[in-house]
Each structure stands twice: as C-alpha cells, then as structure tokens.
Amino acid sequence: MTEKVTTLYEAIGGDPAVRALTHRFYKLMDTLPEASNVRAVHPPSLEGSEEKFYEYMTGYLGGPPLYTDKRGHPRLRSRHFVAEIGPIERDEWLLCFRRALDETIASQALRDLIWAPVERLAYHMQNKE
C-alpha cells in the first residue's frame, strides 16, 4: 500500500500561499525601518529577488523545482557572497521572514516546521562578523 505524503507546499496552500509569503516578506523588507540594513544589500528593485525567492521557496517546501529548473543548484551561500551579511542583516532578514510567515500561514504547527530550518539557513548565510 502506498501512503500519500503531503508536502509543506501542499499543506500551506500551494502556489498562492508561497506567493503571498514571499511577496509579504519583500514588502516588509522594503518598508520596515528596522530592516534598513538588510534592504541596503539588495538592488533598488526587489522584483527579481522576490521572484527568485518565490522559486526557491516553492521547491524548498516540496513544490515544483522552479528554481533549480531555471537556475541550477541554488548554491545559496556562494551566490550571496556579493552581499555582506552580518548579524544585523541576518537578524533583520529573519524579522521580515518571521512576520511574513506569521501573517500569511495560518497554522502555528506549519509555521514552526518552516521556521526552524529557515532560521538555521539564515545563520549559515552569514558571511561576516
């Protein structure tokens, strides 16, 4: 007998939920005064960054591998070496992600499942003290 496995992507609501999460994340980054340092390491327009993050999160959460299909292996850390990411930028990024997650994903249990590995990833992305 084969069991149906539900991915986080499916559990949170699929494409519309990932779009809402990533859009809210970048809206917060663009508007919160307390995210000014992380905003400063991004290009003037966040449109391209938002699209890449949407593609990445879609696959990361178990949906279609949009990012890898278009861009290959994420190599996240090496792709982010162009931006200096210290504790301030990391924490501001996490602030935006936490708020976006809380505002767009209804289930606390699902938010918790998403948060823990994303928080670890943010710490891994730090490339300066």
C-alpha positions as protocol buffer text, in pm:
chain_id: "A"
residue {
  index: 1
  type: MET
  ca { x: 0 y: 0 z: 0 }
}
residue {
  index: 2
  type: THR
  ca { x: 130 y: 346 z: -89 }
}
residue {
  index: 3
  type: GLU
  ca { x: 74 y: 631 z: 152 }
}
residue {
  index: 4
  type: LYS
  ca { x: 10 y: 981 z: 23 }
}
residue {
  index: 5
  type: VAL
  ca { x: 276 y: 1219 z: 152 }
}
residue {
  index: 6
  type: THR
  ca { x: 167 y: 1576 z: 197 }
}
residue {
  index: 7
  type: THR
  ca { x: 442 y: 1829 z: 145 }
}
residue {
  index: 8
  type: LEU
  ca { x: 467 y: 2157 z: 332 }
}
residue {
  index: 9
  type: TYR
  ca { x: 397 y: 2321 z: -2 }
}
residue {
  index: 10
  type: GLU
  ca { x: 61 y: 2143 z: -22 }
}
residue {
  index: 11
  type: ALA
  ca { x: -15 y: 2182 z: 350 }
}
residue {
  index: 12
  type: ILE
  ca { x: 21 y: 2561 z: 346 }
}
residue {
  index: 13
  type: GLY
  ca { x: -191 y: 2602 z: 34 }
}
residue {
  index: 14
  type: GLY
  ca { x: 46 y: 2560 z: -261 }
}
residue {
  index: 15
  type: ASP
  ca { x: 139 y: 2833 z: -505 }
}
residue {
  index: 16
  type: PRO
  ca { x: -92 y: 3107 z: -371 }
}
residue {
  index: 17
  type: ALA
  ca { x: 49 y: 3064 z: -20 }
}
residue {
  index: 18
  type: VAL
  ca { x: 413 y: 3071 z: -133 }
}
residue {
  index: 19
  type: ARG
  ca { x: 341 y: 3378 z: -348 }
}
residue {
  index: 20
  type: ALA
  ca { x: 176 y: 3552 z: -52 }
}
residue {
  index: 21
  type: LEU
  ca { x: 461 y: 3462 z: 183 }
}
residue {
  index: 22
  type: THR
  ca { x: 738 y: 3578 z: -47 }
}
residue {
  index: 23
  type: HIS
  ca { x: 553 y: 3893 z: -152 }
}
residue {
  index: 24
  type: ARG
  ca { x: 483 y: 3992 z: 208 }
}
residue {
  index: 25
  type: PHE
  ca { x: 844 y: 3917 z: 302 }
}
residue {
  index: 26
  type: TYR
  ca { x: 982 y: 4159 z: 44 }
}
residue {
  index: 27
  type: LYS
  ca { x: 714 y: 4418 z: 117 }
}
residue {
  index: 28
  type: LEU
  ca { x: 820 y: 4415 z: 482 }
}
residue {
  index: 29
  type: MET
  ca { x: 1188 y: 4434 z: 388 }
}
residue {
  index: 30
  type: ASP
  ca { x: 1115 y: 4731 z: 166 }
}
residue {
  index: 31
  type: THR
  ca { x: 909 y: 4923 z: 420 }
}
residue {
  index: 32
  type: LEU
  ca { x: 1020 y: 4840 z: 775 }
}
residue {
  index: 33
  type: PRO
  ca { x: 1267 y: 5093 z: 914 }
}
residue {
  index: 34
  type: GLU
  ca { x: 1410 y: 4815 z: 1129 }
}
residue {
  index: 35
  type: ALA
  ca { x: 1501 y: 4622 z: 810 }
}
residue {
  index: 36
  type: SER
  ca { x: 1702 y: 4902 z: 651 }
}
residue {
  index: 37
  type: ASN
  ca { x: 2038 y: 4724 z: 671 }
}
residue {
  index: 38
  type: VAL
  ca { x: 1918 y: 4408 z: 500 }
}
residue {
  index: 39
  type: ARG
  ca { x: 1729 y: 4618 z: 246 }
}
residue {
  index: 40
  type: ALA
  ca { x: 2051 y: 4804 z: 165 }
}
residue {
  index: 41
  type: VAL
  ca { x: 2228 y: 4487 z: 48 }
}
residue {
  index: 42
  type: HIS
  ca { x: 1957 y: 4430 z: -215 }
}
residue {
  index: 43
  type: PRO
  ca { x: 1920 y: 4600 z: -553 }
}
residue {
  index: 44
  type: PRO
  ca { x: 1697 y: 4910 z: -582 }
}
residue {
  index: 45
  type: SER
  ca { x: 1414 y: 4697 z: -722 }
}
residue {
  index: 46
  type: LEU
  ca { x: 1323 y: 4388 z: -520 }
}
residue {
  index: 47
  type: GLU
  ca { x: 1124 y: 4236 z: -806 }
}
residue {
  index: 48
  type: GLY
  ca { x: 1398 y: 3999 z: -923 }
}
residue {
  index: 49
  type: SER
  ca { x: 1490 y: 3899 z: -569 }
}
residue {
  index: 50
  type: GLU
  ca { x: 1127 y: 3827 z: -486 }
}
residue {
  index: 51
  type: GLU
  ca { x: 1085 y: 3608 z: -794 }
}
residue {
  index: 52
  type: LYS
  ca { x: 1399 y: 3407 z: -717 }
}
residue {
  index: 53
  type: PHE
  ca { x: 1295 y: 3364 z: -355 }
}
residue {
  index: 54
  type: TYR
  ca { x: 947 y: 3252 z: -463 }
}
residue {
  index: 55
  type: GLU
  ca { x: 1101 y: 2996 z: -700 }
}
residue {
  index: 56
  type: TYR
  ca { x: 1342 y: 2875 z: -433 }
}
residue {
  index: 57
  type: MET
  ca { x: 1078 y: 2851 z: -157 }
}
residue {
  index: 58
  type: THR
  ca { x: 840 y: 2665 z: -390 }
}
residue {
  index: 59
  type: GLY
  ca { x: 1091 y: 2384 z: -434 }
}
residue {
  index: 60
  type: TYR
  ca { x: 1222 y: 2406 z: -78 }
}
residue {
  index: 61
  type: LEU
  ca { x: 873 y: 2345 z: 60 }
}
residue {
  index: 62
  type: GLY
  ca { x: 817 y: 2045 z: -166 }
}
residue {
  index: 63
  type: GLY
  ca { x: 652 y: 2205 z: -467 }
}
residue {
  index: 64
  type: PRO
  ca { x: 778 y: 2211 z: -824 }
}
residue {
  index: 65
  type: PRO
  ca { x: 1156 y: 2268 z: -854 }
}
residue {
  index: 66
  type: LEU
  ca { x: 1116 y: 2606 z: -1023 }
}
residue {
  index: 67
  type: TYR
  ca { x: 1447 y: 2749 z: -907 }
}
residue {
  index: 68
  type: THR
  ca { x: 1664 y: 2453 z: -1000 }
}
residue {
  index: 69
  type: ASP
  ca { x: 1487 y: 2409 z: -1332 }
}
residue {
  index: 70
  type: LYS
  ca { x: 1568 y: 2771 z: -1426 }
}
residue {
  index: 71
  type: ARG
  ca { x: 1894 y: 2838 z: -1247 }
}
residue {
  index: 72
  type: GLY
  ca { x: 2052 y: 2508 z: -1146 }
}
residue {
  index: 73
  type: HIS
  ca { x: 2169 y: 2420 z: -796 }
}
residue {
  index: 74
  type: PRO
  ca { x: 2089 y: 2705 z: -554 }
}
residue {
  index: 75
  type: ARG
  ca { x: 2444 y: 2735 z: -412 }
}
residue {
  index: 76
  type: LEU
  ca { x: 2288 y: 2984 z: -175 }
}
residue {
  index: 77
  type: ARG
  ca { x: 2593 y: 3071 z: 29 }
}
residue {
  index: 78
  type: SER
  ca { x: 2820 y: 3130 z: -270 }
}
residue {
  index: 79
  type: ARG
  ca { x: 2553 y: 3329 z: -456 }
}
residue {
  index: 80
  type: HIS
  ca { x: 2520 y: 3558 z: -154 }
}
residue {
  index: 81
  type: PHE
  ca { x: 2890 y: 3634 z: -111 }
}
residue {
  index: 82
  type: VAL
  ca { x: 2836 y: 3952 z: -316 }
}
residue {
  index: 83
  type: ALA
  ca { x: 2639 y: 4088 z: -19 }
}
residue {
  index: 84
  type: GLU
  ca { x: 2794 y: 4138 z: 321 }
}
residue {
  index: 85
  type: ILE
  ca { x: 2567 y: 3953 z: 561 }
}
residue {
  index: 86
  type: GLY
  ca { x: 2649 y: 4007 z: 924 }
}
residue {
  index: 87
  type: PRO
  ca { x: 2445 y: 3953 z: 1238 }
}
residue {
  index: 88
  type: ILE
  ca { x: 2244 y: 4272 z: 1180 }
}
residue {
  index: 89
  type: GLU
  ca { x: 2145 y: 4183 z: 822 }
}
residue {
  index: 90
  type: ARG
  ca { x: 2074 y: 3823 z: 926 }
}
residue {
  index: 91
  type: ASP
  ca { x: 1852 y: 3928 z: 1214 }
}
residue {
  index: 92
  type: GLU
  ca { x: 1665 y: 4184 z: 1002 }
}
residue {
  index: 93
  type: TRP
  ca { x: 1609 y: 3919 z: 734 }
}
residue {
  index: 94
  type: LEU
  ca { x: 1474 y: 3684 z: 1000 }
}
residue {
  index: 95
  type: LEU
  ca { x: 1250 y: 3958 z: 1138 }
}
residue {
  index: 96
  type: CYS
  ca { x: 1093 y: 4008 z: 795 }
}
residue {
  index: 97
  type: PHE
  ca { x: 1058 y: 3636 z: 734 }
}
residue {
  index: 98
  type: ARG
  ca { x: 905 y: 3570 z: 1077 }
}
residue {
  index: 99
  type: ARG
  ca { x: 648 y: 3846 z: 1031 }
}
residue {
  index: 100
  type: ALA
  ca { x: 563 y: 3736 z: 678 }
}
residue {
  index: 101
  type: LEU
  ca { x: 531 y: 3376 z: 794 }
}
residue {
  index: 102
  type: ASP
  ca { x: 306 y: 3474 z: 1086 }
}
residue {
  index: 103
  type: GLU
  ca { x: 89 y: 3693 z: 863 }
}
residue {
  index: 104
  type: THR
  ca { x: 44 y: 3451 z: 574 }
}
residue {
  index: 105
  type: ILE
  ca { x: 45 y: 3097 z: 715 }
}
residue {
  index: 106
  type: ALA
  ca { x: -250 y: 3029 z: 946 }
}
residue {
  index: 107
  type: SER
  ca { x: -128 y: 2712 z: 1117 }
}
residue {
  index: 108
  type: GLN
  ca { x: 118 y: 2758 z: 1403 }
}
residue {
  index: 109
  type: ALA
  ca { x: 236 y: 2398 z: 1360 }
}
residue {
  index: 110
  type: LEU
  ca { x: 318 y: 2456 z: 993 }
}
residue {
  index: 111
  type: ARG
  ca { x: 488 y: 2786 z: 1072 }
}
residue {
  index: 112
  type: ASP
  ca { x: 704 y: 2605 z: 1328 }
}
residue {
  index: 113
  type: LEU
  ca { x: 801 y: 2338 z: 1073 }
}
residue {
  index: 114
  type: ILE
  ca { x: 905 y: 2606 z: 825 }
}
residue {
  index: 115
  type: TRP
  ca { x: 1074 y: 2839 z: 1074 }
}
residue {
  index: 116
  type: ALA
  ca { x: 1335 y: 2611 z: 1231 }
}
residue {
  index: 117
  type: PRO
  ca { x: 1526 y: 2516 z: 912 }
}
residue {
  index: 118
  type: VAL
  ca { x: 1489 y: 2867 z: 767 }
}
residue {
  index: 119
  type: GLU
  ca { x: 1639 y: 3015 z: 1082 }
}
residue {
  index: 120
  type: ARG
  ca { x: 1934 y: 2773 z: 1060 }
}
residue {
  index: 121
  type: LEU
  ca { x: 1978 y: 2864 z: 694 }
}
residue {
  index: 122
  type: ALA
  ca { x: 1987 y: 3235 z: 778 }
}
residue {
  index: 123
  type: TYR
  ca { x: 2268 y: 3173 z: 1026 }
}
residue {
  index: 124
  type: HIS
  ca { x: 2452 y: 2969 z: 764 }
}
residue {
  index: 125
  type: MET
  ca { x: 2425 y: 3258 z: 514 }
}
residue {
  index: 126
  type: GLN
  ca { x: 2609 y: 3499 z: 745 }
}
residue {
  index: 127
  type: ASN
  ca { x: 2946 y: 3577 z: 588 }
}
residue {
  index: 128
  type: LYS
  ca { x: 3086 y: 3850 z: 813 }
}
residue {
  index: 129
  type: GLU
  ca { x: 3101 y: 3919 z: 1186 }
}
